[in-house]
Amino acid sequence: MTGLTGLTAALAALGMTATLAGCGASVASDDTVTLKMVAADYGDSPANSTQKYWDEVTAAFEKKNPGIEVDVDVRSWSEVDAAVAAMVKKGDAPDIAQIGAYADYAAQGKLYSADDLLSIPVQADFLPALSQAGELRRVQYGMPFASSTRLLFYNKDLFAQAGVTGAPQSWTELAADARKLKAAGVKYPFALPLGREEAPAETLMWLLSGGDGYTDNVGTYTLDSEANIKTFKWLRDDLVGEGLTGPTAPGELDRQDAFNAFSRGEVGMLNGHPTLMKQAAKKGVEYGMVPLPGVNGKAKATMGVADWMMGFKQHGHKAEIGKFLDFVYADENVLEFSDRYDILPVTSSASDAMAEDPKYKHLREFLEELPNSELYPVGKTSWAQVSAAVKQRIGKAVERDGDPAAILQRLQNEAVAAESAE
């Protein structure tokens, strides 16, 4: 991995300068302010735990900012959101959290806005789609920290064995390619992970592919739209019903299990994010990547995802939090994090640097899709409840005897109820 110093040199070579200036006032006395931060772990082993990244960043920050210390507690994704929720409920919120959702805390008035914390150049550097996704009632509280888009991965060797030439450009071609893969003995012609691990993501990819999404352009839930119902009827009839999704029912197939099967050479096609590249390459799988096609060509948009940084008001360390976050979002730090974990940058300057650097050629297709991607409706406090309902029910919509219209209508009713309760 490139060290922080190495990335500074790389940025200089690209004619860029990392901006490390903070927006907050300096500590007013000799007393040291200690910021408490809880963050998610993006590593897959102790050897590449994100704790090591934060230890490096905080050491560099504290050297430049005497009087401010930052204590970062890194937790696994399975517990980090619940850990922060418990701290807030107990009345001892962290100063900073880097977790999966911000809207509930913002709606309760517990967070500083991005305007409160960040310098103007740093806030303006966020990719617009990500800034907008971080807003609640048109005020940005969630600051994007890590982002990703999704692409359709396909196994080149399995395609060649099945006589498939080139990636599918429409749903008709996708189903036809899957039938050829099945005839060639491929275990999972198209892996469709609608299990609880990440069902909302796979669902959104297909809703966008079918021309709609979770919400309309003014943010109203549209789960049971005609387009969405048609999408899930097609999945039920043309993929699952034709036996093209493999031996595990989509509602029981989790994302990581599908990734593992792809890396074993058992999957012809599936939707994936950048971490699948490294996993597949380790196993010697030759793969290609393209955007998931739409009904008759290009999809409405590619799905994007983001994780969020937020500053809590409880302990009143606005200036110190802002100074630290300005440092965190310096190009050298954003790129270092992206480099370690195959995550896309959330700022325009770091994205441009990555796009121009041959080292990151493997991420360019994901980078190209990010600016126009569509994210979950994370600015809705109802989203957490809706997401949980999707995880619980959506797999049943594609069962051979499933009723997509009834299931999507039930999800819509639950979404409307959750929205009215905000």
Short mmCIF file of C-alpha atoms in Angstrom, two decimals:
data_model
loop_
_atom_site.label_atom_id
_atom_site.label_comp_id
_atom_site.label_asym_id
_atom_site.label_seq_id
_atom_site.Cartn_x
_atom_site.Cartn_y
_atom_site.Cartn_z
CA MET A 1 0.00 0.00 0.00
CA THR A 2 1.03 3.54 -0.62
CA GLY A 3 1.73 5.47 2.57
CA LEU A 4 0.30 8.89 3.29
CA THR A 5 3.63 10.46 2.38
CA GLY A 6 3.74 8.53 -0.88
CA LEU A 7 0.30 9.71 -1.84
CA THR A 8 1.28 13.30 -1.15
CA ALA A 9 4.05 12.86 -3.67
CA ALA A 10 1.66 11.24 -6.11
CA LEU A 11 -0.73 14.16 -5.79
CA ALA A 12 2.08 16.60 -6.35
CA ALA A 13 2.93 14.74 -9.54
CA LEU A 14 -0.64 15.28 -10.66
CA GLY A 15 -0.33 18.99 -9.97
CA MET A 16 -2.55 18.82 -6.91
CA THR A 17 -2.09 20.11 -3.39
CA ALA A 18 -3.78 18.66 -0.35
CA THR A 19 -5.59 21.33 1.62
CA LEU A 20 -5.18 20.71 5.31
CA ALA A 21 -6.44 24.00 6.71
CA GLY A 22 -9.16 23.69 9.31
CA CYS A 23 -12.27 25.80 9.62
CA GLY A 24 -12.60 25.92 13.42
CA ALA A 25 -10.97 28.25 15.88
CA SER A 26 -7.97 27.04 17.84
CA VAL A 27 -8.38 25.76 21.37
CA ALA A 28 -8.90 28.75 23.61
CA SER A 29 -6.77 27.46 26.49
CA ASP A 30 -3.91 25.11 27.21
CA ASP A 31 -6.38 22.36 28.05
CA THR A 32 -6.38 19.53 25.55
CA VAL A 33 -9.69 18.68 23.89
CA THR A 34 -10.14 14.98 23.19
CA LEU A 35 -12.59 14.11 20.44
CA LYS A 36 -14.28 10.74 20.69
CA MET A 37 -14.96 9.08 17.36
CA VAL A 38 -16.62 5.77 16.46
CA ALA A 39 -15.90 4.42 12.97
CA ALA A 40 -16.68 1.37 10.86
CA ASP A 41 -14.10 -1.23 9.89
CA TYR A 42 -13.61 -1.72 6.15
CA GLY A 43 -10.87 -4.33 6.52
CA ASP A 44 -11.43 -8.04 6.11
CA SER A 45 -8.80 -9.12 8.65
CA PRO A 46 -6.82 -7.70 11.59
CA ALA A 47 -3.95 -7.08 9.21
CA ASN A 48 -5.83 -4.39 7.30
CA SER A 49 -8.16 -3.12 10.00
CA THR A 50 -9.29 0.46 9.50
CA GLN A 51 -7.98 1.14 13.00
CA LYS A 52 -4.50 1.33 11.48
CA TYR A 53 -5.66 3.93 8.95
CA TRP A 54 -7.22 6.11 11.65
CA ASP A 55 -4.17 5.76 13.89
CA GLU A 56 -2.04 7.20 11.08
CA VAL A 57 -4.48 10.01 10.29
CA THR A 58 -4.95 11.06 13.91
CA ALA A 59 -1.20 11.00 14.59
CA ALA A 60 -0.60 13.30 11.62
CA PHE A 61 -3.47 15.59 12.67
CA GLU A 62 -2.38 15.84 16.31
CA LYS A 63 1.15 16.73 15.23
CA LYS A 64 -0.21 19.69 13.27
CA ASN A 65 -2.84 20.63 15.85
CA PRO A 66 -1.49 20.60 19.41
CA GLY A 67 -4.31 20.88 21.91
CA ILE A 68 -6.63 18.48 20.05
CA GLU A 69 -6.49 14.72 20.44
CA VAL A 70 -8.70 12.24 18.60
CA ASP A 71 -9.60 8.87 20.06
CA VAL A 72 -11.02 6.59 17.35
CA ASP A 73 -12.88 3.39 18.25
CA VAL A 74 -13.24 1.17 15.18
CA ARG A 75 -16.08 -1.37 15.23
CA SER A 76 -17.20 -4.03 12.76
CA TRP A 77 -20.10 -3.20 10.45
CA SER A 78 -22.22 -5.75 12.28
CA GLU A 79 -22.12 -3.66 15.46
CA VAL A 80 -21.03 -0.08 14.71
CA ASP A 81 -24.47 1.43 14.03
CA ALA A 82 -25.95 -0.22 17.10
CA ALA A 83 -22.98 0.88 19.21
CA VAL A 84 -23.49 4.53 18.29
CA ALA A 85 -27.25 4.27 18.84
CA ALA A 86 -26.61 2.86 22.33
CA MET A 87 -24.17 5.67 23.16
CA VAL A 88 -26.68 8.30 22.04
CA LYS A 89 -29.50 6.67 23.99
CA LYS A 90 -27.29 6.55 27.09
CA GLY A 91 -26.68 10.29 26.78
CA ASP A 92 -23.01 10.00 25.86
CA ALA A 93 -22.85 10.49 22.10
CA PRO A 94 -19.45 10.43 20.38
CA ASP A 95 -18.22 13.71 18.96
CA ILE A 96 -17.90 12.10 15.53
CA ALA A 97 -19.42 8.95 14.04
CA GLN A 98 -18.65 7.31 10.71
CA ILE A 99 -21.48 4.85 10.18
CA GLY A 100 -24.24 3.82 7.79
CA ALA A 101 -27.01 6.36 8.44
CA TYR A 102 -27.43 9.88 9.76
CA ALA A 103 -31.07 10.91 9.20
CA ASP A 104 -32.54 9.82 12.53
CA TYR A 105 -29.94 11.78 14.48
CA ALA A 106 -30.36 14.82 12.26
CA ALA A 107 -34.14 14.74 12.64
CA GLN A 108 -33.71 14.67 16.42
CA GLY A 109 -31.55 17.81 16.28
CA LYS A 110 -28.47 16.00 17.55
CA LEU A 111 -26.08 16.79 14.67
CA TYR A 112 -24.14 19.80 13.48
CA SER A 113 -24.80 20.65 9.86
CA ALA A 114 -21.98 20.40 7.35
CA ASP A 115 -22.12 24.21 7.15
CA ASP A 116 -21.35 24.33 10.87
CA LEU A 117 -18.28 22.15 10.58
CA LEU A 118 -16.53 22.26 7.23
CA SER A 119 -14.61 24.96 5.44
CA ILE A 120 -16.27 26.11 2.23
CA PRO A 121 -13.69 24.50 -0.13
CA VAL A 122 -14.02 21.12 1.59
CA GLN A 123 -17.81 21.12 1.59
CA ALA A 124 -17.95 22.28 -2.03
CA ASP A 125 -15.63 19.45 -3.09
CA PHE A 126 -18.11 16.66 -2.33
CA LEU A 127 -19.60 15.03 -5.40
CA PRO A 128 -23.01 16.71 -5.86
CA ALA A 129 -25.05 13.50 -5.82
CA LEU A 130 -23.48 12.52 -2.51
CA SER A 131 -23.96 15.96 -0.95
CA GLN A 132 -27.63 15.89 -1.90
CA ALA A 133 -28.05 12.41 -0.42
CA GLY A 134 -26.66 13.79 2.85
CA GLU A 135 -29.45 16.34 3.21
CA LEU A 136 -32.44 16.36 5.50
CA ARG A 137 -34.98 19.04 4.61
CA ARG A 138 -32.44 20.66 2.29
CA VAL A 139 -29.74 20.97 4.97
CA GLN A 140 -26.67 18.74 4.76
CA TYR A 141 -25.95 16.81 7.95
CA GLY A 142 -24.49 13.62 6.52
CA MET A 143 -21.00 14.03 5.06
CA PRO A 144 -20.16 11.22 2.63
CA PHE A 145 -17.08 9.30 3.64
CA ALA A 146 -16.89 6.23 1.42
CA SER A 147 -18.78 5.50 -1.78
CA SER A 148 -19.22 2.83 -4.37
CA THR A 149 -21.21 2.03 -7.45
CA ARG A 150 -22.29 -1.33 -8.80
CA LEU A 151 -21.56 -2.98 -12.13
CA LEU A 152 -22.48 -6.25 -13.79
CA PHE A 153 -19.57 -8.69 -13.50
CA TYR A 154 -19.28 -11.63 -15.88
CA ASN A 155 -16.91 -14.58 -16.03
CA LYS A 156 -15.06 -14.42 -19.35
CA ASP A 157 -14.05 -18.09 -19.36
CA LEU A 158 -17.61 -19.28 -18.69
CA PHE A 159 -18.91 -16.95 -21.38
CA ALA A 160 -16.44 -18.39 -23.88
CA GLN A 161 -17.33 -21.97 -22.93
CA ALA A 162 -21.04 -21.20 -23.41
CA GLY A 163 -20.47 -19.43 -26.73
CA VAL A 164 -21.50 -16.03 -25.38
CA THR A 165 -19.74 -13.17 -27.13
CA GLY A 166 -19.78 -9.85 -25.30
CA ALA A 167 -21.75 -8.57 -22.34
CA PRO A 168 -25.56 -8.26 -22.50
CA GLN A 169 -26.99 -4.92 -23.60
CA SER A 170 -30.65 -5.54 -22.69
CA TRP A 171 -32.78 -7.80 -20.51
CA THR A 172 -33.54 -10.01 -23.52
CA GLU A 173 -29.84 -10.52 -24.15
CA LEU A 174 -29.16 -11.08 -20.44
CA ALA A 175 -31.76 -13.88 -20.26
CA ALA A 176 -30.51 -15.40 -23.52
CA ASP A 177 -26.92 -15.40 -22.24
CA ALA A 178 -28.06 -16.96 -18.96
CA ARG A 179 -29.81 -19.76 -20.87
CA LYS A 180 -26.60 -20.51 -22.78
CA LEU A 181 -24.64 -20.55 -19.53
CA LYS A 182 -27.15 -22.97 -18.01
CA ALA A 183 -26.93 -25.24 -21.03
CA ALA A 184 -23.13 -25.24 -20.62
CA GLY A 185 -23.51 -26.51 -17.04
CA VAL A 186 -22.83 -23.27 -15.15
CA LYS A 187 -24.10 -23.62 -11.57
CA TYR A 188 -25.33 -20.00 -11.26
CA PRO A 189 -25.96 -18.53 -14.73
CA PHE A 190 -27.07 -15.30 -13.00
CA ALA A 191 -26.63 -14.99 -9.23
CA LEU A 192 -29.49 -12.93 -7.75
CA PRO A 193 -28.70 -12.22 -4.07
CA LEU A 194 -31.97 -11.04 -2.53
CA GLY A 195 -31.07 -12.47 0.86
CA ARG A 196 -31.19 -10.23 3.91
CA GLU A 197 -27.52 -9.22 3.81
CA GLU A 198 -28.00 -6.71 1.01
CA ALA A 199 -31.44 -7.19 -0.53
CA PRO A 200 -32.14 -3.40 -0.67
CA ALA A 201 -29.09 -2.89 -2.92
CA GLU A 202 -29.90 -5.68 -5.39
CA THR A 203 -33.50 -4.49 -5.43
CA LEU A 204 -32.55 -0.89 -6.22
CA MET A 205 -30.26 -1.99 -9.05
CA TRP A 206 -33.11 -3.83 -10.72
CA LEU A 207 -35.67 -1.06 -10.08
CA LEU A 208 -33.34 1.43 -11.80
CA SER A 209 -32.73 -1.06 -14.57
CA GLY A 210 -36.50 -1.23 -15.08
CA GLY A 211 -36.82 2.55 -15.27
CA ASP A 212 -37.98 3.52 -11.78
CA GLY A 213 -36.62 3.24 -8.22
CA TYR A 214 -37.64 3.49 -4.59
CA THR A 215 -38.84 7.11 -4.95
CA ASP A 216 -39.81 9.58 -7.63
CA ASN A 217 -37.97 12.81 -8.42
CA VAL A 218 -39.58 14.63 -5.49
CA GLY A 219 -38.78 11.92 -2.97
CA THR A 220 -42.16 10.17 -2.74
CA TYR A 221 -42.02 6.40 -2.32
CA THR A 222 -43.05 4.52 -5.50
CA LEU A 223 -42.31 0.90 -4.64
CA ASP A 224 -45.52 -0.40 -6.21
CA SER A 225 -45.25 1.57 -9.46
CA GLU A 226 -46.19 -0.18 -12.68
CA ALA A 227 -42.56 -0.21 -13.80
CA ASN A 228 -41.36 -1.78 -10.54
CA ILE A 229 -44.03 -4.48 -10.65
CA LYS A 230 -43.06 -5.30 -14.26
CA THR A 231 -39.41 -5.53 -13.21
CA PHE A 232 -40.08 -8.12 -10.53
CA LYS A 233 -42.47 -10.07 -12.71
CA TRP A 234 -39.69 -10.32 -15.30
CA LEU A 235 -37.22 -11.50 -12.66
CA ARG A 236 -39.72 -14.08 -11.43
CA ASP A 237 -40.69 -15.40 -14.85
CA ASP A 238 -37.65 -14.92 -17.09
CA LEU A 239 -34.80 -15.60 -14.67
CA VAL A 240 -35.97 -17.50 -11.58
CA GLY A 241 -38.80 -19.30 -13.37
CA GLU A 242 -36.44 -20.49 -16.09
CA GLY A 243 -34.01 -21.91 -13.55
CA LEU A 244 -31.32 -19.36 -14.42
CA THR A 245 -30.45 -18.17 -10.91
CA GLY A 246 -28.84 -21.32 -9.53
CA PRO A 247 -29.63 -23.85 -6.80
CA THR A 248 -30.06 -21.35 -3.95
CA ALA A 249 -33.32 -19.40 -3.89
CA PRO A 250 -32.60 -15.67 -4.41
CA GLY A 251 -34.31 -14.83 -1.12
CA GLU A 252 -31.81 -17.08 0.67
CA LEU A 253 -28.69 -15.99 -1.22
CA ASP A 254 -26.56 -13.32 0.46
CA ARG A 255 -24.18 -11.01 -1.40
CA GLN A 256 -20.98 -12.43 0.08
CA ASP A 257 -22.07 -15.99 -0.68
CA ALA A 258 -22.67 -14.93 -4.29
CA PHE A 259 -19.24 -13.25 -4.40
CA ASN A 260 -17.64 -16.41 -3.03
CA ALA A 261 -19.36 -18.52 -5.70
CA PHE A 262 -18.20 -16.10 -8.42
CA SER A 263 -14.64 -16.37 -7.13
CA ARG A 264 -14.92 -20.18 -7.32
CA GLY A 265 -15.86 -19.95 -10.99
CA GLU A 266 -19.47 -21.03 -10.40
CA VAL A 267 -21.28 -17.83 -11.48
CA GLY A 268 -21.70 -16.53 -15.00
CA MET A 269 -23.04 -13.06 -14.10
CA LEU A 270 -23.89 -11.02 -11.02
CA ASN A 271 -24.00 -7.43 -9.81
CA GLY A 272 -20.97 -6.46 -7.76
CA HIS A 273 -18.95 -3.65 -6.22
CA PRO A 274 -15.19 -2.97 -6.36
CA THR A 275 -14.19 -5.38 -3.60
CA LEU A 276 -15.22 -8.29 -5.82
CA MET A 277 -12.37 -7.43 -8.20
CA LYS A 278 -9.69 -8.23 -5.65
CA GLN A 279 -11.48 -11.33 -4.40
CA ALA A 280 -11.95 -12.72 -7.91
CA ALA A 281 -8.40 -11.86 -8.98
CA LYS A 282 -6.97 -13.77 -6.00
CA LYS A 283 -8.73 -16.89 -7.29
CA GLY A 284 -7.60 -16.35 -10.89
CA VAL A 285 -11.05 -15.52 -12.29
CA GLU A 286 -10.97 -13.57 -15.56
CA TYR A 287 -13.88 -11.16 -15.48
CA GLY A 288 -15.40 -8.23 -17.33
CA MET A 289 -17.58 -5.41 -16.03
CA VAL A 290 -20.38 -3.34 -17.59
CA PRO A 291 -23.36 -1.39 -16.23
CA LEU A 292 -26.43 -3.55 -15.63
CA PRO A 293 -28.51 -3.16 -18.81
CA GLY A 294 -32.02 -1.78 -18.84
CA VAL A 295 -35.11 -3.29 -20.42
CA ASN A 296 -34.15 -2.25 -23.94
CA GLY A 297 -30.71 -0.72 -23.45
CA LYS A 298 -29.06 1.57 -20.94
CA ALA A 299 -30.61 1.62 -17.47
CA LYS A 300 -32.05 4.78 -15.90
CA ALA A 301 -29.00 5.02 -13.61
CA THR A 302 -26.46 2.93 -11.79
CA MET A 303 -26.93 2.37 -8.10
CA GLY A 304 -24.57 4.24 -5.81
CA VAL A 305 -23.98 3.76 -2.11
CA ALA A 306 -22.32 5.92 0.52
CA ASP A 307 -21.41 5.70 4.18
CA TRP A 308 -21.63 8.78 6.34
CA MET A 309 -19.61 10.98 8.65
CA MET A 310 -21.45 13.14 11.20
CA GLY A 311 -20.67 15.43 14.09
CA PHE A 312 -22.74 15.32 17.28
CA LYS A 313 -23.57 18.51 19.18
CA GLN A 314 -23.74 17.05 22.68
CA HIS A 315 -20.23 17.92 23.90
CA GLY A 316 -20.00 21.21 22.03
CA HIS A 317 -16.69 20.67 20.24
CA LYS A 318 -17.80 22.25 16.97
CA ALA A 319 -14.53 24.01 16.12
CA GLU A 320 -12.36 21.00 16.94
CA ILE A 321 -14.61 18.59 15.04
CA GLY A 322 -14.55 20.88 12.02
CA LYS A 323 -10.79 21.20 12.08
CA PHE A 324 -10.35 17.43 12.22
CA LEU A 325 -12.87 16.74 9.45
CA ASP A 326 -11.24 19.28 7.15
CA PHE A 327 -8.03 17.31 7.67
CA VAL A 328 -9.77 13.97 7.07
CA TYR A 329 -11.09 15.17 3.71
CA ALA A 330 -7.70 16.32 2.41
CA ASP A 331 -6.98 14.62 -0.90
CA GLU A 332 -4.05 12.62 0.42
CA ASN A 333 -6.20 11.05 3.14
CA VAL A 334 -9.21 10.41 0.90
CA LEU A 335 -7.00 8.72 -1.68
CA GLU A 336 -5.12 6.68 0.89
CA PHE A 337 -8.36 5.29 2.28
CA SER A 338 -9.68 4.55 -1.21
CA ASP A 339 -6.42 2.85 -2.14
CA ARG A 340 -6.45 0.54 0.88
CA TYR A 341 -10.04 -0.61 0.59
CA ASP A 342 -10.93 -0.29 -3.12
CA ILE A 343 -13.50 2.36 -2.21
CA LEU A 344 -14.37 5.30 -4.45
CA PRO A 345 -13.50 8.84 -3.30
CA VAL A 346 -16.33 11.12 -2.25
CA THR A 347 -14.68 14.36 -3.40
CA SER A 348 -14.32 15.72 -6.93
CA SER A 349 -10.62 16.52 -6.57
CA ALA A 350 -9.70 13.05 -5.30
CA SER A 351 -11.91 11.42 -7.96
CA ASP A 352 -10.15 13.41 -10.68
CA ALA A 353 -6.76 12.42 -9.30
CA MET A 354 -7.74 8.77 -9.22
CA ALA A 355 -9.16 8.88 -12.76
CA GLU A 356 -5.90 10.32 -14.08
CA ASP A 357 -3.62 7.88 -12.25
CA PRO A 358 -2.87 4.64 -14.19
CA LYS A 359 -2.60 2.84 -10.85
CA TYR A 360 -6.39 3.08 -10.50
CA LYS A 361 -7.31 2.00 -14.02
CA HIS A 362 -9.30 -0.90 -12.57
CA LEU A 363 -11.66 1.52 -10.81
CA ARG A 364 -12.35 3.86 -13.73
CA GLU A 365 -15.59 2.19 -14.80
CA PHE A 366 -16.95 2.58 -11.28
CA LEU A 367 -15.72 6.18 -11.11
CA GLU A 368 -17.46 7.03 -14.38
CA GLU A 369 -20.80 5.83 -13.04
CA LEU A 370 -20.63 7.53 -9.64
CA PRO A 371 -21.52 11.18 -10.50
CA ASN A 372 -24.87 10.16 -12.02
CA SER A 373 -25.64 7.25 -9.73
CA GLU A 374 -28.79 7.04 -7.62
CA LEU A 375 -28.50 6.31 -3.90
CA TYR A 376 -30.86 4.97 -1.30
CA PRO A 377 -33.29 7.62 0.05
CA VAL A 378 -31.10 7.93 3.15
CA GLY A 379 -32.34 11.45 3.89
CA LYS A 380 -35.64 9.93 5.00
CA THR A 381 -35.84 8.85 8.62
CA SER A 382 -38.31 6.21 7.39
CA TRP A 383 -35.66 4.57 5.21
CA ALA A 384 -34.25 2.33 7.92
CA GLN A 385 -37.69 0.81 8.48
CA VAL A 386 -38.37 0.48 4.75
CA SER A 387 -34.97 -1.10 4.17
CA ALA A 388 -35.64 -3.67 6.89
CA ALA A 389 -39.00 -4.51 5.31
CA VAL A 390 -37.38 -4.97 1.90
CA LYS A 391 -34.83 -7.35 3.43
CA GLN A 392 -37.63 -9.37 4.97
CA ARG A 393 -40.04 -9.59 2.02
CA ILE A 394 -38.52 -8.91 -1.39
CA GLY A 395 -37.10 -12.41 -1.93
CA LYS A 396 -40.64 -13.80 -1.92
CA ALA A 397 -41.56 -11.62 -4.90
CA VAL A 398 -39.40 -13.68 -7.26
CA GLU A 399 -40.40 -17.11 -6.03
CA ARG A 400 -42.05 -19.19 -8.77
CA ASP A 401 -45.47 -18.72 -7.18
CA GLY A 402 -44.69 -15.27 -5.81
CA ASP A 403 -46.91 -12.22 -6.32
CA PRO A 404 -44.69 -9.18 -7.05
CA ALA A 405 -47.63 -6.77 -7.17
CA ALA A 406 -48.95 -7.81 -3.75
CA ILE A 407 -45.52 -7.74 -2.11
CA LEU A 408 -44.55 -4.37 -3.59
CA GLN A 409 -47.93 -2.93 -2.63
CA ARG A 410 -47.42 -4.13 0.95
CA LEU A 411 -43.95 -2.57 1.01
CA GLN A 412 -45.40 0.67 -0.36
CA ASN A 413 -48.08 0.75 2.34
CA GLU A 414 -45.44 0.17 5.02
CA ALA A 415 -43.26 2.90 3.52
CA VAL A 416 -46.13 5.40 3.49
CA ALA A 417 -46.99 4.53 7.10
CA ALA A 418 -43.37 4.96 8.17
CA GLU A 419 -43.19 8.27 6.31
CA SER A 420 -46.32 9.63 7.97
CA ALA A 421 -44.90 8.74 11.37
CA GLU A 422 -41.79 10.95 10.86
#
